[in-house]
mmCIF file of C-alpha atoms in Angstrom:
data_model
loop_
_atom_site.group_PDB
_atom_site.id
_atom_site.type_symbol
_atom_site.label_atom_id
_atom_site.label_comp_id
_atom_site.label_asym_id
_atom_site.label_seq_id
_atom_site.Cartn_x
_atom_site.Cartn_y
_atom_site.Cartn_z
ATOM 1 C CA MET A 1 1.247 -8.816 -16.304
ATOM 2 C CA ILE A 2 4.093 -9.109 -18.540
ATOM 3 C CA ASN A 3 3.077 -10.573 -21.030
ATOM 4 C CA SER A 4 4.911 -11.163 -24.841
ATOM 5 C CA LEU A 5 4.152 -8.240 -26.540
ATOM 6 C CA SER A 6 5.123 -5.105 -23.023
ATOM 7 C CA SER A 7 8.990 -6.078 -24.535
ATOM 8 C CA GLN A 8 7.587 -4.702 -27.857
ATOM 9 C CA ASN A 9 5.775 -1.685 -25.865
ATOM 10 C CA SER A 10 8.631 -0.919 -23.871
ATOM 11 C CA VAL A 11 11.641 -0.716 -25.819
ATOM 12 C CA ASN A 12 11.810 2.810 -25.558
ATOM 13 C CA ILE A 13 10.438 3.368 -21.509
ATOM 14 C CA SER A 14 13.486 2.935 -19.216
ATOM 15 C CA ALA A 15 12.993 3.832 -15.032
ATOM 16 C CA ASP A 16 15.959 7.124 -16.031
ATOM 17 C CA SER A 17 13.195 8.314 -18.416
ATOM 18 C CA ILE A 18 10.268 7.278 -16.476
ATOM 19 C CA ALA A 19 11.979 9.545 -12.953
ATOM 20 C CA ALA A 20 12.439 12.169 -15.338
ATOM 21 C CA SER A 21 9.720 13.117 -16.714
ATOM 22 C CA ALA A 22 8.127 12.745 -12.434
ATOM 23 C CA ARG A 23 10.626 15.069 -11.385
ATOM 24 C CA ALA A 24 10.030 17.205 -14.817
ATOM 25 C CA ALA A 25 5.797 17.017 -13.601
ATOM 26 C CA LYS A 26 7.075 17.365 -10.214
ATOM 27 C CA GLY A 27 6.075 20.128 -8.133
ATOM 28 C CA ARG A 28 4.564 20.285 -3.780
ATOM 29 C CA GLY A 29 3.390 17.313 -2.058
ATOM 30 C CA LEU A 30 1.595 14.481 -4.567
ATOM 31 C CA PRO A 31 1.348 15.152 -7.900
ATOM 32 C CA PRO A 32 -2.403 14.549 -9.385
ATOM 33 C CA VAL A 33 -1.584 11.374 -10.900
ATOM 34 C CA HIS A 34 -5.445 10.493 -11.117
ATOM 35 C CA LYS A 35 -5.815 14.295 -13.074
ATOM 36 C CA TRP A 36 -2.958 12.456 -16.205
ATOM 37 C CA ASN A 37 -4.287 10.795 -18.707
ATOM 38 C CA PRO A 38 -1.467 9.126 -21.019
ATOM 39 C CA PRO A 39 -1.184 7.201 -23.623
ATOM 40 C CA PHE A 40 0.345 2.633 -22.566
ATOM 41 C CA CYS A 41 3.212 2.887 -22.842
ATOM 42 C CA GLY A 42 4.147 -1.400 -22.157
ATOM 43 C CA ASP A 43 5.209 -3.214 -19.286
ATOM 44 C CA LEU A 44 8.807 -1.673 -16.540
ATOM 45 C CA ASP A 45 10.433 -4.476 -15.716
ATOM 46 C CA MET A 46 9.862 -3.493 -12.509
ATOM 47 C CA ARG A 47 8.608 -5.464 -9.753
ATOM 48 C CA ILE A 48 7.613 -4.552 -5.736
ATOM 49 C CA ALA A 49 7.839 -7.267 -4.086
ATOM 50 C CA ARG A 50 6.258 -8.554 -0.724
ATOM 51 C CA ASP A 51 8.677 -6.507 1.665
ATOM 52 C CA GLY A 52 8.523 -3.641 0.164
ATOM 53 C CA THR A 53 11.979 -4.013 -1.602
ATOM 54 C CA TRP A 54 11.498 -1.997 -5.552
ATOM 55 C CA PHE A 55 13.658 -4.408 -8.373
ATOM 56 C CA TYR A 56 13.956 -3.109 -11.840
ATOM 57 C CA LEU A 57 15.954 -5.723 -14.430
ATOM 58 C CA GLY A 58 15.727 -8.024 -11.721
ATOM 59 C CA THR A 59 17.566 -6.245 -8.790
ATOM 60 C CA PRO A 60 16.689 -4.197 -6.464
ATOM 61 C CA ILE A 61 16.720 -0.037 -6.905
ATOM 62 C CA GLY A 62 18.925 0.853 -4.179
ATOM 63 C CA ARG A 63 18.816 4.335 -3.265
ATOM 64 C CA PRO A 64 15.695 5.366 -0.683
ATOM 65 C CA GLU A 65 14.968 8.782 -3.223
ATOM 66 C CA LEU A 66 14.635 7.898 -6.228
ATOM 67 C CA VAL A 67 11.803 4.631 -4.591
ATOM 68 C CA ARG A 68 10.162 8.112 -2.964
ATOM 69 C CA LEU A 69 9.824 8.993 -6.899
ATOM 70 C CA PHE A 70 8.595 6.757 -8.208
ATOM 71 C CA SER A 71 6.102 5.737 -5.003
ATOM 72 C CA THR A 72 4.347 9.038 -6.374
ATOM 73 C CA ILE A 73 3.850 8.530 -9.587
ATOM 74 C CA LEU A 74 2.368 4.730 -8.431
ATOM 75 C CA ARG A 75 -1.658 4.526 -9.878
ATOM 76 C CA LYS A 76 -4.112 1.750 -8.994
ATOM 77 C CA ASP A 77 -6.733 1.089 -12.193
ATOM 78 C CA GLY A 78 -8.769 -2.132 -12.183
ATOM 79 C CA ASP A 79 -6.626 -4.964 -10.595
ATOM 80 C CA ASP A 80 -3.463 -3.538 -11.695
ATOM 81 C CA TYR A 81 -0.930 -1.130 -11.562
ATOM 82 C CA PHE A 82 0.894 1.788 -12.687
ATOM 83 C CA LEU A 83 3.723 4.317 -13.499
ATOM 84 C CA VAL A 84 2.335 7.560 -14.424
ATOM 85 C CA THR A 85 3.303 10.895 -15.934
ATOM 86 C CA PRO A 86 1.744 13.153 -17.899
ATOM 87 C CA VAL A 87 2.878 12.150 -20.953
ATOM 88 C CA GLU A 88 3.339 8.094 -20.525
ATOM 89 C CA LYS A 89 1.596 5.089 -18.415
ATOM 90 C CA VAL A 90 4.053 2.281 -17.853
ATOM 91 C CA GLY A 91 2.559 -1.509 -15.746
ATOM 92 C CA ILE A 92 4.577 -2.200 -12.520
ATOM 93 C CA THR A 93 3.875 -6.158 -11.118
ATOM 94 C CA VAL A 94 3.077 -5.846 -7.436
ATOM 95 C CA ASP A 95 2.844 -9.082 -5.889
ATOM 96 C CA ASP A 96 1.023 -7.787 -2.104
ATOM 97 C CA ALA A 97 -0.091 -4.925 -1.459
ATOM 98 C CA PRO A 98 2.568 -1.788 -3.129
ATOM 99 C CA PHE A 99 3.419 -0.817 0.204
ATOM 100 C CA VAL A 100 4.591 -1.208 3.908
ATOM 101 C CA ALA A 101 3.619 0.612 6.712
ATOM 102 C CA VAL A 102 6.292 -0.514 9.379
ATOM 103 C CA ASP A 103 5.463 1.810 12.098
ATOM 104 C CA PHE A 104 1.942 3.618 14.121
ATOM 105 C CA GLU A 105 1.863 6.231 16.356
ATOM 106 C CA VAL A 106 -1.348 6.266 18.741
ATOM 107 C CA GLU A 107 -2.649 9.158 20.048
ATOM 108 C CA GLY A 108 -6.148 9.544 22.707
ATOM 109 C CA GLU A 109 -7.819 6.749 23.789
ATOM 110 C CA GLY A 110 -10.866 5.044 23.553
ATOM 111 C CA GLU A 111 -13.286 7.244 21.146
ATOM 112 C CA SER A 112 -10.735 9.483 20.215
ATOM 113 C CA GLN A 113 -8.430 7.394 19.630
ATOM 114 C CA VAL A 114 -6.432 7.986 17.026
ATOM 115 C CA LEU A 115 -3.130 5.298 14.413
ATOM 116 C CA THR A 116 -1.274 7.542 12.382
ATOM 117 C CA PHE A 117 0.210 4.519 10.313
ATOM 118 C CA LEU A 118 3.746 5.044 8.260
ATOM 119 C CA THR A 119 5.240 3.361 4.942
ATOM 120 C CA ASN A 120 8.349 2.980 4.134
ATOM 121 C CA VAL A 121 8.032 5.428 1.340
ATOM 122 C CA ALA A 122 8.251 8.138 4.079
ATOM 123 C CA ASP A 123 3.516 7.905 3.144
ATOM 124 C CA GLU A 124 1.218 9.102 6.547
ATOM 125 C CA ALA A 125 -2.547 8.372 7.441
ATOM 126 C CA ALA A 126 -4.891 8.145 10.301
ATOM 127 C CA ALA A 127 -6.576 5.728 10.129
ATOM 128 C CA GLY A 128 -9.412 6.097 9.687
ATOM 129 C CA PRO A 129 -13.134 5.739 8.126
ATOM 130 C CA ASP A 130 -11.455 7.875 4.522
ATOM 131 C CA HIS A 131 -7.969 5.067 5.058
ATOM 132 C CA PRO A 132 -9.223 1.915 6.733
ATOM 133 C CA ILE A 133 -7.925 -0.648 7.954
ATOM 134 C CA ARG A 134 -8.381 -4.242 6.970
ATOM 135 C CA VAL A 135 -7.420 -8.074 8.137
ATOM 136 C CA GLU A 136 -7.286 -10.682 5.213
ATOM 137 C CA ARG A 137 -6.628 -14.562 5.975
ATOM 138 C CA ASP A 138 -5.377 -17.401 4.870
ATOM 139 C CA PRO A 139 -8.015 -19.490 3.601
ATOM 140 C CA GLU A 140 -5.667 -23.009 4.758
ATOM 141 C CA THR A 141 -3.225 -21.767 7.557
ATOM 142 C CA GLY A 142 -5.507 -18.854 8.681
ATOM 143 C CA GLU A 143 -2.730 -16.117 9.454
ATOM 144 C CA PRO A 144 -4.028 -12.499 9.482
ATOM 145 C CA SER A 145 -2.019 -10.020 6.301
ATOM 146 C CA PRO A 146 -3.827 -7.525 7.887
ATOM 147 C CA TYR A 147 -3.687 -3.309 5.221
ATOM 148 C CA VAL A 148 -4.654 -0.169 5.741
ATOM 149 C CA LEU A 149 -5.102 2.489 3.076
ATOM 150 C CA ILE A 150 -2.713 4.678 2.095
ATOM 151 C CA ARG A 151 -4.675 6.722 -0.819
ATOM 152 C CA ASP A 152 -6.317 6.259 -3.720
ATOM 153 C CA ARG A 153 -6.729 2.638 -3.094
ATOM 154 C CA LEU A 154 -3.045 1.907 -3.093
ATOM 155 C CA GLU A 155 -2.678 -0.474 0.475
ATOM 156 C CA ALA A 156 -1.085 -0.204 2.526
ATOM 157 C CA LEU A 157 0.612 -4.317 4.334
ATOM 158 C CA ILE A 158 0.651 -3.813 8.518
ATOM 159 C CA ASP A 159 4.471 -5.601 9.458
ATOM 160 C CA ARG A 160 3.908 -8.005 11.638
ATOM 161 C CA LYS A 161 5.627 -6.132 14.608
ATOM 162 C CA SER A 162 2.740 -3.092 13.405
ATOM 163 C CA PHE A 163 0.187 -5.653 13.938
ATOM 164 C CA TYR A 164 1.705 -6.650 17.033
ATOM 165 C CA ARG A 165 1.443 -3.816 18.869
ATOM 166 C CA LEU A 166 -2.277 -2.608 17.101
ATOM 167 C CA VAL A 167 -3.019 -6.765 18.573
ATOM 168 C CA ASP A 168 -2.024 -4.558 22.428
ATOM 169 C CA LEU A 169 -4.034 -1.875 21.595
ATOM 170 C CA GLY A 170 -7.269 -4.466 20.564
ATOM 171 C CA GLU A 171 -11.332 -4.359 21.867
ATOM 172 C CA THR A 172 -14.152 -6.478 21.444
ATOM 173 C CA GLN A 173 -16.402 -5.209 19.829
ATOM 174 C CA GLU A 174 -20.099 -6.877 18.213
ATOM 175 C CA VAL A 175 -20.899 -5.871 14.288
ATOM 176 C CA GLU A 176 -23.529 -6.997 12.749
ATOM 177 C CA GLY A 177 -24.300 -9.831 15.803
ATOM 178 C CA THR A 178 -21.313 -11.095 15.903
ATOM 179 C CA ASP A 179 -18.144 -10.542 18.538
ATOM 180 C CA TRP A 180 -15.132 -9.333 16.693
ATOM 181 C CA PHE A 181 -11.700 -8.404 17.700
ATOM 182 C CA GLY A 182 -10.429 -5.177 16.493
ATOM 183 C CA VAL A 183 -8.740 -1.914 17.111
ATOM 184 C CA ARG A 184 -10.750 1.749 16.616
ATOM 185 C CA SER A 185 -9.081 4.574 14.931
ATOM 186 C CA SER A 186 -10.899 8.424 14.555
ATOM 187 C CA GLY A 187 -13.777 7.777 16.216
ATOM 188 C CA GLU A 188 -14.261 3.694 13.296
ATOM 189 C CA PHE A 189 -14.034 0.166 14.750
ATOM 190 C CA PHE A 190 -11.367 -2.152 12.431
ATOM 191 C CA PRO A 191 -12.258 -5.881 13.337
ATOM 192 C CA ILE A 192 -9.627 -8.526 13.005
ATOM 193 C CA ILE A 193 -10.588 -11.523 14.201
ATOM 194 C CA PRO A 194 -13.550 -13.025 15.244
ATOM 195 C CA ALA A 195 -13.239 -13.634 19.162
ATOM 196 C CA ALA A 196 -14.673 -16.777 19.312
ATOM 197 C CA GLU A 197 -11.482 -17.840 17.199
ATOM 198 C CA LEU A 198 -9.138 -15.602 19.739
ATOM 199 C CA SER A 199 -9.969 -16.868 22.960
ATOM 200 C CA THR A 200 -9.879 -20.102 20.827
ATOM 201 C CA SER A 201 -6.287 -19.819 19.238
#
């Protein structure tokens, strides 16, 4: 995302100015970033690593409240990620998913089971039709990367310990003629791996 024009476009934009604009627009709940259409101001040297760590100018952002603030104004347009306020829009780099699901709670069982995920930036989402779980498989190693949709096209990578817990809750169900091993939440079944592969792995 960062290109040769970025340094020219983003001279007057900094993390501090973005944070100030975000605070000024902050109300109750999450800001309506989907309604804001400010001018694009270039790319900011900000990156979200795969483990959920936010970096600014190559240095980890050590203040959780600041990371939380930035996370509330994050938006995904196409394949790119931006921090958006009413007055500015800047591009940032996301290595994988913008959030990490660090834990989840289980309520009920069977058809009524609900899995509610908690992210590293304190968002919560109950997996279901509006917050689906999906699993990407590495084409070379077969290693799974599980994700859950948190909000507005923004996903969380489910961390390893939580994924192992999901597997413990798994069951087998036929999906389009194939038996899949997966998990259930809010009345939906989310496939993880073909049951045949599970039995031979």
